[in-house]
Coordinates of N, CA and C in Angstrom, one line a residue:
M173 N -27.9 46.0 8.5 CA -27.0 45.3 9.5 C -26.8 43.8 8.9
A174 N -25.5 43.3 9.0 CA -25.2 42.1 8.4 C -26.0 41.0 9.2
E175 N -26.4 40.0 8.5 CA -27.1 38.8 9.2 C -26.0 37.9 9.9
T176 N -26.3 37.5 11.1 CA -25.4 36.5 11.9 C -25.1 35.4 11.0
G177 N -23.9 34.9 10.8 CA -23.5 33.8 10.1 C -23.1 34.0 8.7
T178 N -23.3 35.2 8.2 CA -22.9 35.5 6.8 C -21.5 35.8 6.8
T179 N -20.7 35.7 5.6 CA -19.4 35.8 5.4 C -19.3 37.4 5.0
T180 N -18.0 37.8 5.2 CA -17.8 39.2 4.8 C -17.2 39.1 3.3
P181 N -17.2 40.3 2.6 CA -16.6 40.3 1.4 C -15.1 39.7 1.3
R182 N -14.4 40.2 2.4 CA -13.0 39.7 2.5 C -12.9 38.2 2.6
E183 N -13.8 37.6 3.3 CA -13.8 36.1 3.5 C -14.2 35.4 2.1
R184 N -15.1 36.0 1.5 CA -15.6 35.4 0.2 C -14.4 35.5 -0.8
Y185 N -13.8 36.6 -0.8 CA -12.6 36.7 -1.7 C -11.5 35.8 -1.3
R186 N -11.3 35.5 -0.2 CA -10.1 34.5 0.3 C -10.6 33.2 -0.1
A187 N -11.8 32.8 0.1 CA -12.3 31.5 -0.4 C -12.2 31.2 -1.8
Q188 N -12.5 32.4 -2.5 CA -12.4 32.2 -4.1 C -11.0 32.0 -4.5
V189 N -10.1 32.9 -4.0 CA -8.7 32.7 -4.2 C -8.1 31.4 -3.9
R190 N -8.5 30.9 -2.6 CA -8.0 29.5 -2.3 C -8.6 28.4 -3.2
A191 N -9.8 28.6 -3.6 CA -10.4 27.6 -4.6 C -9.6 27.7 -5.9
E192 N -9.2 28.8 -6.4 CA -8.6 29.0 -7.6 C -7.1 28.5 -7.5
I193 N -6.5 28.6 -6.4 CA -5.2 28.1 -6.1 C -5.2 26.6 -6.2
K194 N -6.3 25.9 -5.5 CA -6.4 24.5 -5.6 C -6.7 24.0 -6.9
Q195 N -7.5 24.7 -7.8 CA -7.7 24.3 -9.1 C -6.4 24.3 -10.0
R196 N -5.6 25.3 -9.7 CA -4.4 25.5 -10.4 C -3.4 24.3 -10.0
A197 N -3.5 23.9 -8.7 CA -2.7 22.8 -8.2 C -3.1 21.6 -8.9
W198 N -4.4 21.2 -9.0 CA -4.8 20.1 -9.8 C -4.3 20.0 -11.2
E199 N -4.3 21.1 -11.8 CA -3.8 21.2 -13.2 C -2.3 20.9 -13.3
Q200 N -1.6 21.3 -12.3 CA -0.2 21.0 -12.1 C 0.1 19.5 -11.9
I201 N -0.7 19.0 -11.0 CA -0.6 17.6 -10.6 C -0.9 16.8 -11.8
A202 N -1.8 17.2 -12.7 CA -2.2 16.3 -13.9 C -1.0 16.3 -14.8
T203 N -0.2 17.3 -14.8 CA 1.0 17.3 -15.9 C 2.3 16.9 -15.1
A204 N 2.5 17.2 -13.9 CA 3.8 16.9 -13.4 C 3.8 16.1 -12.1
G205 N 2.6 15.7 -11.6 CA 2.6 14.8 -10.4 C 2.6 15.7 -9.2
A206 N 2.1 15.2 -8.0 CA 2.1 16.0 -6.8 C 3.5 16.4 -6.4
S207 N 4.5 15.7 -6.7 CA 5.9 16.0 -6.3 C 6.4 17.2 -7.0
G208 N 5.8 17.6 -8.1 CA 6.3 18.8 -8.9 C 5.4 19.9 -8.6
L209 N 4.6 19.8 -7.6 CA 3.8 21.1 -7.3 C 4.6 22.2 -6.8
S210 N 4.4 23.4 -7.4 CA 5.2 24.7 -7.2 C 4.2 25.8 -7.0
L211 N 4.3 26.3 -5.6 CA 3.3 27.4 -5.3 C 3.9 28.6 -6.1
N212 N 5.1 28.8 -6.3 CA 5.6 30.0 -7.1 C 5.1 30.0 -8.5
A213 N 5.0 28.8 -9.1 CA 4.5 28.7 -10.4 C 3.0 29.0 -10.5
I214 N 2.3 28.6 -9.4 CA 0.9 28.9 -9.3 C 0.6 30.4 -9.2
A215 N 1.5 30.9 -8.3 CA 1.4 32.5 -8.1 C 1.7 33.2 -9.5
K216 N 2.6 32.7 -10.2 CA 2.8 33.4 -11.5 C 1.7 33.2 -12.5
Q217 N 1.0 32.1 -12.6 CA -0.2 31.9 -13.4 C -1.3 32.8 -13.0
M218 N -1.4 33.1 -11.6 CA -2.6 33.8 -11.1 C -2.2 35.4 -11.1
G219 N -1.0 35.8 -11.4 CA -0.6 37.1 -11.4 C -0.3 37.6 -10.0
L220 N 0.1 36.8 -9.1 CA 0.4 37.0 -7.8 C 1.9 36.9 -7.4
S221 N 2.3 37.7 -6.5 CA 3.7 37.4 -6.0 C 3.8 36.1 -5.1
G222 N 4.9 35.7 -5.1 CA 5.0 34.4 -4.2 C 4.6 34.7 -2.7
P223 N 5.1 35.9 -2.2 CA 4.6 36.2 -0.8 C 3.0 36.3 -0.6
A224 N 2.5 36.9 -1.7 CA 1.0 37.1 -1.7 C 0.3 35.8 -1.5
L225 N 0.7 34.8 -2.5 CA 0.1 33.5 -2.5 C 0.4 32.9 -1.1
Y226 N 1.4 33.0 -0.5 CA 1.6 32.3 0.8 C 0.8 32.8 1.9
R227 N 0.0 33.9 1.7 CA -0.9 34.4 2.6 C -2.2 33.5 2.6
Y228 N -2.3 32.6 1.5 CA -3.4 31.7 1.4 C -3.2 30.4 1.8
F229 N -1.9 29.9 1.5 CA -1.4 28.5 1.9 C 0.1 28.8 2.2
A230 N 0.4 28.3 3.5 CA 1.6 28.6 4.1 C 2.8 27.9 3.4
G231 N 2.5 26.9 2.6 CA 3.6 26.1 1.9 C 3.0 25.0 1.2
R232 N 3.8 24.3 0.4 CA 3.4 23.1 -0.4 C 2.6 22.1 0.4
D233 N 3.1 21.8 1.6 CA 2.4 20.7 2.3 C 1.1 21.2 2.8
E234 N 0.9 22.4 3.1 CA -0.4 22.9 3.5 C -1.4 22.8 2.4
L235 N -0.9 23.0 1.1 CA -1.8 23.0 0.0 C -2.1 21.5 -0.4
I236 N -1.1 20.6 -0.3 CA -1.4 19.2 -0.5 C -2.5 18.7 0.5
T237 N -2.3 19.1 1.7 CA -3.2 18.7 2.6 C -4.6 19.1 2.4
A238 N -4.8 20.3 1.9 CA -6.2 20.9 1.5 C -6.7 20.1 0.3
L239 N -5.8 19.5 -0.6 CA -6.3 18.8 -1.7 C -6.7 17.5 -1.2
I240 N -5.9 16.9 -0.3 CA -6.1 15.5 0.2 C -7.5 15.5 1.0
R241 N -7.7 16.5 1.8 CA -8.9 16.6 2.6 C -10.2 16.7 1.6
D242 N -10.0 17.5 0.7 CA -11.2 17.5 -0.3 C -11.4 16.2 -0.9
A243 N -10.3 15.5 -1.4 CA -10.4 14.3 -2.0 C -11.2 13.2 -1.1
Y244 N -10.6 13.0 0.2 CA -11.1 12.1 1.1 C -12.6 12.5 1.5
R245 N -12.8 13.8 1.6 CA -14.2 14.2 2.1 C -15.1 13.9 1.0
S246 N -14.9 14.1 -0.3 CA -15.8 13.7 -1.4 C -16.0 12.2 -1.4
L247 N -15.0 11.4 -1.2 CA -15.3 10.0 -1.2 C -16.1 9.5 0.0
A248 N -15.8 10.0 1.2 CA -16.5 9.7 2.5 C -17.9 10.1 2.3
D249 N -18.2 11.2 1.7 CA -19.7 11.7 1.4 C -20.3 10.7 0.4
A250 N -19.6 10.3 -0.6 CA -20.2 9.4 -1.6 C -20.5 8.1 -1.0
F251 N -19.7 7.6 -0.2 CA -19.9 6.4 0.6 C -21.1 6.5 1.5
R252 N -21.1 7.7 2.3 CA -22.2 7.7 3.2 C -23.5 7.8 2.4
T253 N -23.6 8.5 1.2 CA -24.9 8.5 0.4 C -25.2 7.1 0.0
A254 N -24.2 6.4 -0.5 CA -24.5 5.0 -1.1 C -25.0 4.0 0.2
A255 N -24.3 4.3 1.3 CA -24.8 3.4 2.6 C -26.1 3.7 3.0
A256 N -26.5 5.0 2.9 CA -27.8 5.4 3.3 C -28.9 4.9 2.4
Q257 N -28.5 4.7 1.2 CA -29.4 4.0 0.2 C -29.5 2.5 0.4
G258 N -28.8 1.9 1.2 CA -28.9 0.5 1.5 C -28.3 -0.3 0.3
T259 N -27.2 0.2 -0.3 CA -26.7 -0.5 -1.4 C -25.7 -1.5 -1.0
G260 N -25.2 -1.6 0.2 CA -24.3 -2.6 0.7 C -22.9 -2.6 0.2
L261 N -22.2 -3.7 0.2 CA -20.8 -3.7 -0.2 C -20.6 -3.5 -1.6
A262 N -21.5 -4.2 -2.5 CA -21.5 -3.8 -3.9 C -21.7 -2.4 -4.3
G263 N -22.7 -1.8 -3.6 CA -22.9 -0.3 -3.9 C -21.7 0.4 -3.6
L264 N -21.0 0.2 -2.4 CA -19.8 1.0 -2.2 C -18.7 0.7 -3.3
A265 N -18.7 -0.6 -3.7 CA -17.7 -0.9 -4.7 C -17.9 0.0 -6.0
H266 N -19.0 0.1 -6.5 CA -19.4 0.9 -7.7 C -19.3 2.4 -7.5
T267 N -19.4 2.8 -6.2 CA -19.2 4.1 -5.8 C -17.9 4.6 -5.9
L268 N -17.0 3.6 -5.4 CA -15.5 3.7 -5.4 C -15.1 3.9 -6.9
R269 N -15.5 3.1 -7.7 CA -15.1 3.0 -9.1 C -15.4 4.3 -9.9
A270 N -16.7 4.7 -9.7 CA -17.2 6.0 -10.2 C -16.4 7.2 -9.8
W271 N -16.1 7.2 -8.5 CA -15.4 8.2 -7.9 C -13.9 8.3 -8.6
A272 N -13.3 7.1 -8.7 CA -12.0 7.1 -9.3 C -12.0 7.5 -10.8
L273 N -13.0 7.0 -11.5 CA -12.9 7.3 -12.9 C -13.2 8.7 -13.1
D274 N -14.1 9.4 -12.3 CA -14.4 10.7 -12.5 C -13.1 11.7 -12.5
D275 N -12.2 11.3 -11.6 CA -11.0 12.1 -11.4 C -9.8 11.3 -11.1
P276 N -9.1 10.7 -12.0 CA -7.9 9.9 -11.8 C -6.9 10.5 -10.9
Q277 N -6.6 11.8 -11.2 CA -5.6 12.5 -10.5 C -5.9 12.6 -9.0
R278 N -7.2 12.9 -8.7 CA -7.6 12.9 -7.2 C -7.4 11.6 -6.6
Y279 N -7.8 10.5 -7.4 CA -7.5 9.2 -6.9 C -6.1 8.9 -6.6
F280 N -5.2 9.1 -7.5 CA -3.9 8.9 -7.3 C -3.3 9.6 -6.2
L281 N -3.7 10.8 -6.0 CA -3.3 11.7 -4.9 C -3.3 11.0 -3.5
V282 N -4.5 10.3 -3.4 CA -4.7 9.7 -2.0 C -4.3 8.2 -1.9
Y283 N -4.4 7.6 -3.2 CA -4.1 6.1 -3.2 C -3.0 5.7 -4.0
G284 N -2.2 6.7 -4.6 CA -1.0 6.4 -5.4 C 0.1 6.4 -4.6
T285 N 1.3 6.7 -5.3 CA 2.6 6.8 -4.6 C 2.6 7.9 -3.7
P286 N 3.1 7.7 -2.5 CA 3.2 8.9 -1.5 C 4.0 10.0 -2.0
V287 N 3.7 11.2 -1.7 CA 4.4 12.4 -2.1 C 5.7 12.5 -1.2
P288 N 6.9 12.5 -1.8 CA 8.1 12.5 -1.1 C 8.2 13.6 0.0
G289 N 8.4 13.3 1.3 CA 8.6 14.4 2.2 C 7.4 14.8 2.8
Y290 N 6.2 14.3 2.4 CA 4.9 14.8 2.9 C 4.4 13.9 4.0
H291 N 3.8 14.4 5.1 CA 3.3 13.7 6.2 C 1.8 14.2 6.4
A292 N 0.9 13.5 6.3 CA -0.5 14.0 6.5 C -0.8 14.2 8.0
P293 N -1.6 15.2 8.3 CA -2.0 15.6 9.7 C -3.0 14.5 10.2
D294 N -3.3 14.6 11.4 CA -4.2 13.7 12.0 C -5.5 13.7 11.5
D295 N -6.1 14.8 11.2 CA -7.5 15.0 10.6 C -7.6 14.4 9.4
V296 N -6.6 14.2 8.6 CA -6.7 13.6 7.2 C -6.7 12.1 7.6
T297 N -6.0 11.5 8.4 CA -6.1 10.1 8.9 C -7.4 9.8 9.3
A298 N -8.1 10.8 10.0 CA -9.5 10.6 10.6 C -10.5 10.5 9.4
L299 N -10.3 11.3 8.4 CA -11.2 11.1 7.1 C -11.0 9.8 6.5
A300 N -9.8 9.3 6.4 CA -9.6 8.0 5.8 C -10.2 7.0 6.6
A301 N -10.1 7.1 7.9 CA -10.8 6.1 8.9 C -12.4 6.2 8.7
E302 N -12.8 7.3 8.4 CA -14.3 7.4 8.2 C -14.7 6.5 6.9
I303 N -13.9 6.6 5.9 CA -14.3 5.8 4.7 C -14.1 4.3 5.0
M304 N -13.1 3.9 5.7 CA -12.9 2.5 6.2 C -14.1 2.1 7.0
T305 N -14.6 2.9 7.9 CA -15.7 2.6 8.8 C -17.0 2.2 7.9
S306 N -17.2 3.0 6.9 CA -18.4 2.7 5.9 C -18.2 1.3 5.3
L307 N -16.9 0.9 4.9 CA -16.6 -0.3 4.3 C -16.8 -1.4 5.3
L308 N -16.3 -1.2 6.7 CA -16.5 -2.3 7.7 C -17.9 -2.5 7.9
D309 N -18.7 -1.4 8.0 CA -20.2 -1.5 8.2 C -20.8 -2.5 7.3
A310 N -20.5 -2.2 6.0 CA -21.0 -3.0 4.9 C -20.5 -4.4 4.9
S311 N -19.3 -4.6 5.2 CA -18.6 -6.0 5.2 C -19.3 -6.8 6.2
A312 N -19.6 -6.2 7.4 CA -20.2 -6.9 8.5 C -21.7 -7.5 8.1
G313 N -22.3 -6.8 7.1 CA -23.6 -7.2 6.7 C -23.6 -8.3 5.7
V314 N -22.3 -8.9 5.3 CA -22.3 -9.9 4.3 C -22.0 -11.2 5.1
P315 N -23.0 -12.3 4.8 CA -22.8 -13.5 5.6 C -21.5 -14.2 5.2
S316 N -20.9 -14.9 6.2 CA -19.6 -15.6 5.9 C -19.7 -16.9 6.7
E317 N -19.4 -18.0 6.0 CA -19.2 -19.3 6.6 C -17.8 -19.8 6.5
A318 N -16.8 -18.9 6.5 CA -15.5 -19.4 6.4 C -15.0 -20.1 7.6
P319 N -14.5 -21.4 7.4 CA -13.9 -22.2 8.4 C -12.6 -21.6 8.9
A320 N -12.3 -22.0 10.2 CA -11.1 -21.5 10.9 C -9.9 -22.0 10.1
A321 N -8.8 -21.3 9.9 CA -7.7 -21.7 9.3 C -6.9 -22.8 10.2
P322 N -6.4 -23.9 9.7 CA -5.6 -24.8 10.5 C -4.3 -24.2 10.9
S323 N -3.7 -24.6 11.9 CA -2.7 -23.8 12.4 C -1.4 -23.9 11.6
D324 N -1.4 -24.9 10.7 CA -0.2 -24.9 9.8 C -0.6 -24.1 8.5
D325 N -1.6 -23.5 8.4 CA -2.1 -22.8 7.1 C -1.1 -21.6 7.2
P326 N -0.5 -21.2 6.1 CA 0.3 -19.9 6.0 C -0.6 -18.7 6.3
A327 N -1.9 -18.7 6.2 CA -2.7 -17.6 6.6 C -3.0 -17.6 8.0
A328 N -2.6 -18.5 8.8 CA -3.1 -18.7 10.2 C -2.5 -17.5 11.0
P329 N -1.3 -17.0 10.8 CA -0.9 -15.9 11.6 C -1.7 -14.6 11.4
F330 N -2.1 -14.4 10.1 CA -2.9 -13.2 9.8 C -4.4 -13.4 10.4
A331 N -4.9 -14.6 10.2 CA -6.2 -14.9 10.9 C -6.2 -14.7 12.4
A332 N -5.0 -15.1 13.0 CA -4.9 -14.9 14.5 C -4.9 -13.4 14.9
R333 N -4.3 -12.6 14.0 CA -4.2 -11.2 14.2 C -5.6 -10.6 14.2
L334 N -6.4 -11.0 13.3 CA -7.8 -10.5 13.1 C -8.6 -11.0 14.3
E335 N -8.4 -12.3 14.7 CA -9.1 -12.8 15.8 C -8.9 -12.2 17.1
G336 N -7.6 -11.7 17.2 CA -7.1 -11.1 18.6 C -7.4 -9.6 18.7
L337 N -6.5 -8.9 18.7 CA -6.6 -7.4 19.0 C -7.3 -6.7 17.9
G338 N -7.1 -7.2 16.6 CA -7.8 -6.5 15.5 C -6.8 -5.5 14.9
P339 N -6.9 -5.4 13.7 CA -5.9 -4.5 12.9 C -6.0 -3.1 13.3
Q340 N -5.0 -2.2 13.3 CA -5.0 -0.8 13.6 C -6.0 0.0 12.8
W341 N -6.1 -0.4 11.4 CA -6.9 0.3 10.6 C -8.4 0.1 10.9
A342 N -8.7 -1.0 11.7 CA -10.2 -1.0 12.0 C -10.6 -0.1 13.2
D343 N -9.6 0.5 13.9 CA -9.9 1.6 14.9 C -11.0 1.1 15.8
G344 N -11.0 -0.1 16.3 CA -11.8 -0.5 17.3 C -13.4 -0.9 16.8
H345 N -13.6 -1.0 15.4 CA -14.7 -1.3 14.9 C -15.1 -2.7 15.2
P346 N -16.4 -3.0 15.7 CA -16.9 -4.2 16.2 C -17.1 -5.3 15.2
A347 N -16.7 -5.2 14.0 CA -17.0 -6.2 13.0 C -16.2 -7.5 13.3
P348 N -16.8 -8.6 13.2 CA -16.1 -9.8 13.4 C -14.9 -10.1 12.6
P349 N -14.1 -11.0 12.8 CA -12.9 -11.2 12.0 C -13.2 -11.4 10.5
A350 N -14.2 -12.3 10.2 CA -14.5 -12.6 8.9 C -14.8 -11.2 8.1
A351 N -15.5 -10.3 8.7 CA -15.9 -9.1 8.1 C -14.6 -8.2 8.0
L352 N -13.7 -8.3 8.9 CA -12.4 -7.5 8.8 C -11.6 -8.0 7.6
R353 N -11.6 -9.3 7.5 CA -10.8 -9.9 6.4 C -11.5 -9.5 5.0
R354 N -12.8 -9.6 5.0 CA -13.5 -9.3 3.8 C -13.3 -7.9 3.4
A355 N -13.3 -6.9 4.4 CA -13.1 -5.5 4.1 C -11.8 -5.3 3.6
L356 N -10.7 -6.0 4.1 CA -9.3 -5.8 3.6 C -9.1 -6.3 2.2
A357 N -9.8 -7.5 2.0 CA -9.7 -8.1 0.7 C -10.4 -7.2 -0.4
F358 N -11.6 -6.7 0.0 CA -12.2 -5.6 -0.9 C -11.3 -4.5 -1.2
W359 N -10.8 -3.9 -0.1 CA -9.9 -2.7 -0.2 C -8.6 -3.0 -1.2
T360 N -8.0 -4.0 -0.9 CA -6.8 -4.3 -1.7 C -7.0 -4.8 -3.1
R361 N -8.0 -5.6 -3.3 CA -8.2 -6.2 -4.6 C -8.9 -5.2 -5.6
L362 N -9.9 -4.5 -5.1 CA -10.6 -3.5 -5.9 C -9.6 -2.3 -6.2
H363 N -8.9 -2.0 -5.2 CA -8.0 -0.8 -5.5 C -6.9 -1.3 -6.5
G364 N -6.4 -2.6 -6.3 CA -5.4 -3.0 -7.3 C -6.0 -3.0 -8.7
V365 N -7.2 -3.4 -9.0 CA -7.8 -3.3 -10.3 C -7.8 -1.9 -10.7
L366 N -8.4 -1.1 -9.8 CA -8.7 0.5 -10.3 C -7.2 1.1 -10.5
S367 N -6.2 0.8 -9.7 CA -4.9 1.5 -10.0 C -4.4 1.0 -11.3
L368 N -4.5 -0.2 -11.7 CA -3.9 -0.6 -13.0 C -4.8 -0.1 -14.2
E369 N -6.1 -0.1 -14.0 CA -7.0 0.4 -15.0 C -6.7 1.9 -15.2
L370 N -6.6 2.7 -14.2 CA -6.4 4.1 -14.4 C -5.0 4.5 -14.9
A371 N -4.0 3.6 -14.6 CA -2.6 3.8 -15.2 C -2.6 3.3 -16.5
G372 N -3.6 2.7 -17.1 CA -3.6 2.2 -18.5 C -2.9 0.8 -18.7
H373 N -2.8 0.1 -17.7 CA -2.1 -1.1 -17.9 C -2.9 -2.3 -18.5
F374 N -4.2 -2.1 -18.6 CA -5.1 -3.0 -19.3 C -5.3 -2.8 -20.7
T375 N -4.7 -1.7 -21.3 CA -4.8 -1.3 -22.6 C -4.2 -2.4 -23.5
G376 N -4.9 -2.8 -24.5 CA -4.5 -3.9 -25.4 C -4.7 -5.3 -25.0
M377 N -5.2 -5.4 -23.8 CA -5.3 -6.8 -23.3 C -6.5 -7.6 -23.7
G378 N -7.5 -6.8 -24.4 CA -8.6 -7.4 -25.0 C -9.8 -7.7 -24.2
F379 N -9.9 -6.9 -23.0 CA -11.1 -7.1 -22.3 C -11.4 -5.7 -21.6
D380 N -12.7 -5.6 -21.2 CA -13.2 -4.4 -20.5 C -12.8 -4.4 -19.0
P381 N -11.9 -3.4 -18.5 CA -11.6 -3.4 -17.1 C -12.9 -3.4 -16.3
A382 N -14.0 -2.9 -16.6 CA -15.2 -2.9 -15.8 C -15.7 -4.3 -15.6
H383 N -15.5 -5.1 -16.6 CA -16.0 -6.6 -16.4 C -14.9 -7.3 -15.3
L384 N -13.6 -7.0 -15.3 CA -12.8 -7.5 -14.4 C -13.1 -7.1 -13.0
F385 N -13.4 -5.8 -12.8 CA -13.8 -5.1 -11.5 C -15.0 -5.9 -11.0
A386 N -16.1 -6.2 -12.0 CA -17.3 -6.8 -11.5 C -17.1 -8.2 -11.2
A387 N -16.1 -8.8 -11.9 CA -15.8 -10.4 -11.4 C -15.1 -10.4 -10.1
E388 N -14.2 -9.5 -9.8 CA -13.6 -9.4 -8.4 C -14.6 -9.1 -7.4
L389 N -15.6 -8.1 -7.7 CA -16.6 -7.9 -6.7 C -17.6 -9.1 -6.4
T390 N -17.9 -9.8 -7.5 CA -18.7 -11.0 -7.3 C -18.0 -12.0 -6.4
T391 N -16.7 -12.2 -6.6 CA -16.0 -13.2 -5.7 C -16.0 -12.5 -4.2
L392 N -15.8 -11.3 -4.0 CA -15.7 -10.8 -2.7 C -17.1 -10.7 -2.0
T393 N -18.3 -10.7 -2.8 CA -19.5 -10.6 -2.1 C -20.3 -11.9 -2.1
A394 N -20.0 -12.9 -3.0 CA -20.7 -14.0 -2.9 C -20.4 -15.1 -2.1
G395 N -19.3 -15.0 -1.4 CA -18.9 -16.1 -0.4 C -17.8 -15.8 0.4
P396 N -17.2 -16.7 1.2 CA -16.1 -16.4 2.1 C -14.9 -16.1 1.2
T397 N -14.1 -15.2 1.7 CA -12.8 -14.9 1.1 C -11.8 -16.0 1.4
S398 N -10.9 -16.2 0.6 CA -9.8 -17.2 0.9 C -8.5 -16.7 0.5

């Protein structure tokens, strides 16, 4: 008698085929980008008919969603592990860079140019929010003595937004405005460095991108953002 909770041979076979389809999709994305993803081409590579492959993924968008879920889930898990080790904001930064360098195509799928015509479902947005929550938790633990911006400061409207209702991406997180601003600075500046590095834009400039990343991180964690 089969044990409760075990999968059937049919279920295991289906999981294996879905995993192979996703692997073939990543290979396509590496050569043609996500916008060039073709389920029919994957079916041909696997010796399946188009209709047979569509029994595993109903269409291109469902396959892209599965890839994005896997990508976000892997980063969320990596952030959770780093946070549990008490590494703080710096630890999350190094975790982010290691994750990005490990698989640039995965990074660009979730943080690069949006796929034309694709709209992520709500559960994907929830995974992205989970990652941001880890960042906000770490940012709230960094002391900040930033003074209030004068009313005529160009940054004043943004500071007021953080002080008031809070940005939508914070999703009700109780972090104070200074931590919200630090988290946003972290996210934008470090992703900026990573995106340029992974795209090869630092090639020939005579410095190690890892050093630039470290310098940006030091600025973000050593004192108030400005």
